[in-house]
Amino acid sequence: MEYNQLGNTGILVSELCLGTMTFGGKGFWESIGKVPQDEVNKLMKTALDGGINFIDTANAYSEGLSEKMLGKSLNDLGVNRQQVVVATKVRIRMGPGANQVGLTRSHMIDSVNESLERMGLSYIDLLYIHGVDPLTPLEETMRGLEDVVRAGKVRYLGISNHPAWMVAKANAIAERNGWTPFCAGQYYYSLASRDIEREVIPMIEDQGMGLMPWSPLAGGFLSGKYSREKEKAGNSRRDDFDFPPLNKEKAYDIIDVMLEIAENHQVSAAQVALAWMLRKPAVTSVIIGAKKLDQLNDNLASTKLQLTGDEINQLDEISALTPEYPGWMVQRQMHDRFMNQ
């Protein structure tokens, strides 16, 4: 397991991050996973023994149950708090009240207090805002985040599912006021969906932030369980929860290449998808999730898989984005900046 710098901070996080969306399985989240506490503890121990020091949860996962189970597992396993980096999130609705949702200063303060109570922790290492709140001004959101940082309840800030311009604007607001900027971005990124390469990744690199891809297997679609001949896996959450969206015809072409490479190395298709992502320069830590130990162990093994340059090129080519404006114009106009072209 390798460890990478968390954005422009001095904190080091493992190249794989254990996601906890499968913990509990309450309400809407039941279709994603229903891992009970004893199995949660086994997954956590295996991850920690495998070198993972970065755990990702969210207050909304299983309506708070995921956070509770994570906190209990850390306690049950006797984990030294200083040896793990715990991330959680705020934004999604947490109750029936009109203001129990969003990125208002009020809701964020309440949510952080509730997350700490559920997890039994005194601080959160990394707090993400989980998505866009169109009603709350960015200035209020950044002020609320600064409040929880200065209170000692949160140490670092991250952002998820926001357009690039919003992140840059938010960081500019923080810089202008002497507040804490975002050091990490969590975004959907996989071989089957490289959309963030257009605007988000250039912004991440420009702002000196770390990138934490979520759903690197496209909700299980790139696990090797699916093909044109097998549209239902029978044991995957995608069978009942077809998310995140993707171009399945293109994904099948990608899977064909992945399976050939996997056979050459005698590994799973999932390991190929993860190994490809781990080699991307902007990526800090890839978020993996599992319902069973064999899935987790297979994912952990991806850190040892060394793809050849030719194999990476094959995957890059089959999954390449269609050029879009203004990107293709920027590329075209670069040529006259060099005297020899």
Short mmCIF file of C-alpha atoms in Angstrom, two decimals:
data_model
loop_
_atom_site.label_atom_id
_atom_site.label_comp_id
_atom_site.label_asym_id
_atom_site.label_seq_id
_atom_site.Cartn_x
_atom_site.Cartn_y
_atom_site.Cartn_z
CA MET A 1 0.00 0.00 0.00
CA GLU A 2 1.33 3.42 -0.94
CA TYR A 3 0.45 6.67 0.81
CA ASN A 4 -0.19 9.97 -0.93
CA GLN A 5 -0.33 13.55 0.22
CA LEU A 6 -3.86 14.83 0.87
CA GLY A 7 -3.91 17.76 -1.53
CA ASN A 8 -1.58 20.51 -0.38
CA THR A 9 -1.68 19.39 3.27
CA GLY A 10 0.97 17.29 5.01
CA ILE A 11 -1.49 14.47 5.78
CA LEU A 12 -0.79 11.11 4.13
CA VAL A 13 -3.64 8.82 3.07
CA SER A 14 -3.59 5.31 1.63
CA GLU A 15 -3.98 4.95 -2.13
CA LEU A 16 -7.16 2.96 -1.47
CA CYS A 17 -9.91 4.31 0.78
CA LEU A 18 -12.57 2.08 2.35
CA GLY A 19 -16.06 3.34 1.59
CA THR A 20 -18.86 2.47 4.03
CA MET A 21 -21.97 2.87 1.89
CA THR A 22 -22.65 -0.87 2.26
CA PHE A 23 -22.75 -0.68 6.07
CA GLY A 24 -26.21 -1.11 7.60
CA GLY A 25 -28.65 -0.93 4.73
CA LYS A 26 -31.45 1.25 6.03
CA GLY A 27 -34.15 2.91 3.92
CA PHE A 28 -33.09 3.94 0.41
CA TRP A 29 -29.59 2.54 1.02
CA GLU A 30 -30.77 -1.05 1.52
CA SER A 31 -30.34 -1.80 -2.19
CA ILE A 32 -26.65 -0.86 -1.97
CA GLY A 33 -25.71 -3.06 0.96
CA LYS A 34 -26.93 -4.53 4.23
CA VAL A 35 -23.68 -5.47 5.94
CA PRO A 36 -24.29 -6.24 9.66
CA GLN A 37 -21.96 -5.11 12.46
CA ASP A 38 -19.98 -8.34 12.79
CA GLU A 39 -19.23 -8.32 9.06
CA VAL A 40 -18.43 -4.60 9.21
CA ASN A 41 -15.79 -5.36 11.82
CA LYS A 42 -14.28 -8.06 9.60
CA LEU A 43 -14.17 -5.72 6.60
CA MET A 44 -12.63 -2.95 8.68
CA LYS A 45 -9.97 -5.24 10.17
CA THR A 46 -9.06 -6.62 6.74
CA ALA A 47 -8.79 -3.09 5.30
CA LEU A 48 -6.67 -1.82 8.17
CA ASP A 49 -4.44 -4.91 8.11
CA GLY A 50 -4.05 -4.34 4.37
CA GLY A 51 -2.63 -0.88 4.96
CA ILE A 52 -5.72 1.29 4.46
CA ASN A 53 -5.73 4.27 6.83
CA PHE A 54 -8.48 6.26 5.11
CA ILE A 55 -12.18 5.56 5.78
CA ASP A 56 -15.03 7.33 3.96
CA THR A 57 -18.62 7.60 5.19
CA ALA A 58 -21.49 10.11 5.05
CA ASN A 59 -24.17 11.19 7.48
CA ALA A 60 -26.86 10.21 4.95
CA TYR A 61 -25.65 6.64 4.39
CA SER A 62 -28.35 4.37 5.81
CA GLU A 63 -29.82 7.43 7.54
CA GLY A 64 -26.89 7.73 9.92
CA LEU A 65 -26.51 4.01 10.62
CA SER A 66 -23.31 3.74 8.57
CA GLU A 67 -21.62 6.34 10.78
CA LYS A 68 -22.79 4.54 13.93
CA MET A 69 -21.46 1.20 12.70
CA LEU A 70 -18.17 2.73 11.64
CA GLY A 71 -17.70 4.32 15.05
CA LYS A 72 -18.56 1.08 16.84
CA SER A 73 -16.14 -0.84 14.65
CA LEU A 74 -13.28 1.56 15.41
CA ASN A 75 -14.04 1.09 19.10
CA ASP A 76 -14.51 -2.70 18.90
CA LEU A 77 -11.21 -3.11 17.08
CA GLY A 78 -9.37 -0.80 19.46
CA VAL A 79 -8.12 1.38 16.61
CA ASN A 80 -5.76 4.20 17.57
CA ARG A 81 -7.65 7.32 16.48
CA GLN A 82 -4.48 9.02 15.27
CA GLN A 83 -3.76 6.17 12.87
CA VAL A 84 -6.91 6.58 10.75
CA VAL A 85 -8.23 9.44 8.63
CA VAL A 86 -12.02 9.53 8.82
CA ALA A 87 -14.06 11.43 6.23
CA THR A 88 -17.79 12.12 6.32
CA LYS A 89 -20.18 14.42 4.49
CA VAL A 90 -23.00 16.93 4.85
CA ARG A 91 -25.72 18.11 2.46
CA ILE A 92 -28.32 15.35 1.95
CA ARG A 93 -31.60 15.51 3.86
CA MET A 94 -31.36 14.15 7.40
CA GLY A 95 -34.93 14.65 8.64
CA PRO A 96 -38.42 15.91 7.74
CA GLY A 97 -37.87 19.51 8.79
CA ALA A 98 -37.63 22.24 6.16
CA ASN A 99 -34.07 23.05 7.24
CA GLN A 100 -32.70 19.55 7.83
CA VAL A 101 -30.99 19.59 4.46
CA GLY A 102 -28.55 21.66 2.44
CA LEU A 103 -25.39 23.64 3.06
CA THR A 104 -26.62 26.38 5.35
CA ARG A 105 -24.45 27.40 8.25
CA SER A 106 -27.13 26.12 10.61
CA HIS A 107 -27.57 22.69 9.03
CA MET A 108 -23.83 22.10 8.73
CA ILE A 109 -23.19 22.86 12.40
CA ASP A 110 -26.06 20.57 13.45
CA SER A 111 -24.90 17.83 11.08
CA VAL A 112 -21.30 17.89 12.28
CA ASN A 113 -22.42 17.63 15.92
CA GLU A 114 -24.72 14.72 15.07
CA SER A 115 -22.04 12.92 13.04
CA LEU A 116 -19.56 13.18 15.91
CA GLU A 117 -22.14 11.80 18.30
CA ARG A 118 -23.02 8.87 16.02
CA MET A 119 -19.37 7.95 15.44
CA GLY A 120 -18.30 8.58 19.03
CA LEU A 121 -15.45 10.79 17.84
CA SER A 122 -14.19 14.16 19.04
CA TYR A 123 -13.25 15.40 15.56
CA ILE A 124 -13.68 14.66 11.84
CA ASP A 125 -10.49 14.54 9.80
CA LEU A 126 -12.07 15.47 6.47
CA LEU A 127 -15.56 16.91 5.95
CA TYR A 128 -16.97 16.97 2.42
CA ILE A 129 -19.93 18.99 1.26
CA HIS A 130 -21.84 16.23 -0.53
CA GLY A 131 -23.41 18.15 -3.40
CA VAL A 132 -24.67 21.49 -4.64
CA ASP A 133 -27.22 23.46 -2.61
CA PRO A 134 -28.74 25.94 -5.08
CA LEU A 135 -30.45 27.97 -2.33
CA THR A 136 -27.48 28.72 -0.08
CA PRO A 137 -24.87 31.29 -1.15
CA LEU A 138 -21.33 29.92 -1.30
CA GLU A 139 -20.25 32.64 1.13
CA GLU A 140 -22.58 31.25 3.80
CA THR A 141 -21.42 27.68 3.16
CA MET A 142 -17.75 28.62 3.44
CA ARG A 143 -18.42 30.63 6.62
CA GLY A 144 -20.24 27.65 8.15
CA LEU A 145 -17.38 25.34 7.25
CA GLU A 146 -14.90 27.75 8.80
CA ASP A 147 -16.98 27.74 11.99
CA VAL A 148 -16.70 23.97 12.44
CA VAL A 149 -12.98 24.05 11.63
CA ARG A 150 -12.26 26.80 14.17
CA ALA A 151 -14.36 24.95 16.74
CA GLY A 152 -11.90 22.03 16.42
CA LYS A 153 -14.60 19.66 15.20
CA VAL A 154 -13.26 19.38 11.63
CA ARG A 155 -9.64 19.47 10.51
CA TYR A 156 -9.76 19.54 6.70
CA LEU A 157 -12.41 20.34 4.08
CA GLY A 158 -13.44 18.57 0.89
CA ILE A 159 -16.05 19.02 -1.81
CA SER A 160 -18.02 16.51 -3.88
CA ASN A 161 -20.19 16.54 -7.01
CA HIS A 162 -19.71 20.25 -7.71
CA PRO A 163 -18.85 21.83 -11.08
CA ALA A 164 -15.28 23.07 -11.39
CA TRP A 165 -16.18 26.77 -11.49
CA MET A 166 -18.01 26.50 -8.17
CA VAL A 167 -15.02 24.90 -6.45
CA ALA A 168 -12.66 27.58 -7.75
CA LYS A 169 -15.08 30.31 -6.63
CA ALA A 170 -15.48 28.75 -3.18
CA ASN A 171 -11.72 28.51 -2.69
CA ALA A 172 -11.37 32.12 -3.80
CA ILE A 173 -13.94 33.16 -1.17
CA ALA A 174 -11.97 31.24 1.46
CA GLU A 175 -8.68 32.83 0.40
CA ARG A 176 -10.16 36.34 0.42
CA ASN A 177 -11.46 35.92 3.96
CA GLY A 178 -8.57 33.96 5.42
CA TRP A 179 -10.75 30.85 5.79
CA THR A 180 -9.96 27.19 5.20
CA PRO A 181 -10.02 26.15 1.51
CA PHE A 182 -10.95 22.76 0.08
CA CYS A 183 -8.01 20.37 -0.07
CA ALA A 184 -9.86 17.41 -1.59
CA GLY A 185 -12.48 16.65 -4.22
CA GLN A 186 -14.59 13.47 -4.36
CA TYR A 187 -16.03 12.73 -7.80
CA TYR A 188 -17.43 9.87 -9.86
CA TYR A 189 -14.61 8.59 -12.05
CA SER A 190 -14.16 5.27 -13.81
CA LEU A 191 -12.99 3.76 -17.07
CA ALA A 192 -16.62 3.93 -18.17
CA SER A 193 -17.03 7.60 -17.22
CA ARG A 194 -14.09 9.95 -17.61
CA ASP A 195 -16.18 13.13 -17.73
CA ILE A 196 -14.24 14.87 -14.96
CA GLU A 197 -11.14 14.90 -17.16
CA ARG A 198 -12.67 17.81 -19.10
CA GLU A 199 -12.91 20.47 -16.39
CA VAL A 200 -12.76 19.00 -12.88
CA ILE A 201 -9.33 17.35 -12.98
CA PRO A 202 -7.61 20.42 -14.47
CA MET A 203 -9.22 22.46 -11.67
CA ILE A 204 -8.13 19.90 -9.03
CA GLU A 205 -4.54 20.14 -10.26
CA ASP A 206 -4.65 23.94 -10.48
CA GLN A 207 -6.01 24.27 -6.92
CA GLY A 208 -3.53 21.79 -5.44
CA MET A 209 -6.30 19.46 -4.28
CA GLY A 210 -6.43 15.70 -3.88
CA LEU A 211 -8.83 13.63 -5.98
CA MET A 212 -10.82 10.79 -4.44
CA PRO A 213 -12.77 8.91 -7.15
CA TRP A 214 -16.00 7.26 -6.05
CA SER A 215 -17.54 4.25 -7.81
CA PRO A 216 -14.36 3.35 -9.75
CA LEU A 217 -16.11 0.15 -10.89
CA ALA A 218 -19.15 2.12 -12.12
CA GLY A 219 -21.48 0.66 -9.52
CA GLY A 220 -20.17 -2.84 -10.19
CA PHE A 221 -20.60 -2.67 -13.96
CA LEU A 222 -16.82 -3.00 -14.47
CA SER A 223 -16.47 -5.87 -12.00
CA GLY A 224 -16.45 -8.49 -14.75
CA LYS A 225 -19.95 -9.70 -13.88
CA TYR A 226 -21.57 -7.94 -16.84
CA SER A 227 -21.28 -8.43 -20.59
CA ARG A 228 -23.48 -8.11 -23.66
CA GLU A 229 -24.50 -11.72 -23.06
CA LYS A 230 -25.14 -11.17 -19.34
CA GLU A 231 -27.05 -7.99 -18.58
CA LYS A 232 -28.01 -9.15 -15.05
CA ALA A 233 -25.33 -10.41 -12.69
CA GLY A 234 -27.73 -11.84 -10.14
CA ASN A 235 -25.59 -10.77 -7.18
CA SER A 236 -24.79 -7.13 -7.85
CA ARG A 237 -26.47 -3.95 -6.67
CA ARG A 238 -26.62 -2.78 -10.30
CA ASP A 239 -29.32 -5.39 -10.92
CA ASP A 240 -31.76 -3.39 -8.78
CA PHE A 241 -30.03 0.00 -8.52
CA ASP A 242 -28.81 0.97 -11.99
CA PHE A 243 -26.50 3.80 -10.93
CA PRO A 244 -24.33 5.69 -11.77
CA PRO A 245 -25.53 6.24 -15.35
CA LEU A 246 -23.23 5.25 -18.18
CA ASN A 247 -23.13 4.42 -21.87
CA LYS A 248 -23.46 0.65 -21.61
CA GLU A 249 -22.56 -0.09 -25.22
CA LYS A 250 -19.27 1.77 -24.81
CA ALA A 251 -18.79 0.12 -21.41
CA TYR A 252 -19.13 -3.33 -22.98
CA ASP A 253 -16.31 -2.46 -25.40
CA ILE A 254 -14.20 -1.39 -22.43
CA ILE A 255 -15.03 -4.60 -20.56
CA ASP A 256 -13.88 -6.70 -23.54
CA VAL A 257 -10.43 -5.09 -23.33
CA MET A 258 -10.37 -5.33 -19.53
CA LEU A 259 -11.15 -9.06 -19.60
CA GLU A 260 -8.36 -9.74 -22.09
CA ILE A 261 -5.84 -7.88 -19.91
CA ALA A 262 -7.17 -9.57 -16.78
CA GLU A 263 -6.68 -12.99 -18.37
CA ASN A 264 -3.09 -12.13 -19.28
CA HIS A 265 -2.33 -11.30 -15.65
CA GLN A 266 -4.59 -13.98 -14.12
CA VAL A 267 -6.50 -11.37 -12.11
CA SER A 268 -10.07 -10.07 -11.98
CA ALA A 269 -11.46 -7.39 -14.29
CA ALA A 270 -12.07 -5.27 -11.19
CA GLN A 271 -8.35 -5.26 -10.42
CA VAL A 272 -7.60 -4.02 -13.93
CA ALA A 273 -10.06 -1.13 -13.59
CA LEU A 274 -8.65 -0.13 -10.21
CA ALA A 275 -5.01 -0.50 -11.30
CA TRP A 276 -5.68 1.79 -14.28
CA MET A 277 -7.12 4.44 -11.97
CA LEU A 278 -4.36 4.14 -9.39
CA ARG A 279 -1.87 5.15 -12.08
CA LYS A 280 -3.66 8.41 -12.91
CA PRO A 281 -1.45 11.32 -11.72
CA ALA A 282 -4.30 13.39 -10.26
CA VAL A 283 -5.72 10.54 -8.18
CA THR A 284 -4.89 10.55 -4.47
CA SER A 285 -7.02 7.72 -3.08
CA VAL A 286 -9.55 5.47 -4.82
CA ILE A 287 -12.68 4.73 -2.79
CA ILE A 288 -13.60 1.06 -2.77
CA GLY A 289 -16.65 -0.57 -1.19
CA ALA A 290 -17.40 -4.18 -0.42
CA LYS A 291 -20.11 -6.40 0.97
CA LYS A 292 -17.90 -9.47 1.35
CA LEU A 293 -14.32 -10.17 2.36
CA ASP A 294 -13.43 -11.79 -0.95
CA GLN A 295 -14.46 -8.60 -2.78
CA LEU A 296 -12.36 -6.47 -0.45
CA ASN A 297 -9.31 -8.73 -0.73
CA ASP A 298 -9.60 -8.70 -4.50
CA ASN A 299 -9.73 -4.88 -4.50
CA LEU A 300 -6.74 -4.67 -2.17
CA ALA A 301 -4.73 -6.83 -4.58
CA SER A 302 -5.11 -4.15 -7.28
CA THR A 303 -2.30 -2.16 -5.64
CA LYS A 304 0.12 -4.92 -6.66
CA LEU A 305 -1.01 -5.18 -10.29
CA GLN A 306 1.44 -3.53 -12.66
CA LEU A 307 -0.13 -2.83 -16.04
CA THR A 308 2.22 -2.44 -18.98
CA GLY A 309 2.41 0.80 -20.93
CA ASP A 310 0.72 -0.92 -23.86
CA GLU A 311 -2.14 -2.15 -21.66
CA ILE A 312 -2.70 1.32 -20.21
CA ASN A 313 -2.74 2.74 -23.74
CA GLN A 314 -5.34 0.15 -24.79
CA LEU A 315 -7.57 1.12 -21.87
CA ASP A 316 -7.04 4.83 -22.50
CA GLU A 317 -7.97 4.49 -26.16
CA ILE A 318 -11.09 2.35 -25.72
CA SER A 319 -12.43 4.61 -22.95
CA ALA A 320 -11.40 7.96 -24.45
CA LEU A 321 -13.79 10.90 -24.25
CA THR A 322 -15.36 12.36 -27.38
CA PRO A 323 -13.74 15.77 -27.97
CA GLU A 324 -15.98 18.66 -26.94
CA TYR A 325 -15.77 22.42 -27.30
CA PRO A 326 -13.90 24.40 -26.03
CA GLY A 327 -11.50 21.56 -25.23
CA TRP A 328 -10.78 20.69 -28.86
CA MET A 329 -10.22 24.35 -29.70
CA VAL A 330 -7.77 24.78 -26.84
CA GLN A 331 -5.81 21.78 -28.12
CA ARG A 332 -5.91 23.07 -31.69
CA GLN A 333 -4.67 26.52 -30.74
CA MET A 334 -1.79 25.23 -28.64
CA HIS A 335 0.23 24.43 -31.73
CA ASP A 336 1.09 28.02 -32.65
CA ARG A 337 2.72 28.58 -29.24
CA PHE A 338 5.71 26.50 -30.26
CA MET A 339 8.22 27.90 -32.76
CA ASN A 340 8.99 24.52 -34.32
CA GLN A 341 5.36 23.70 -35.17
#
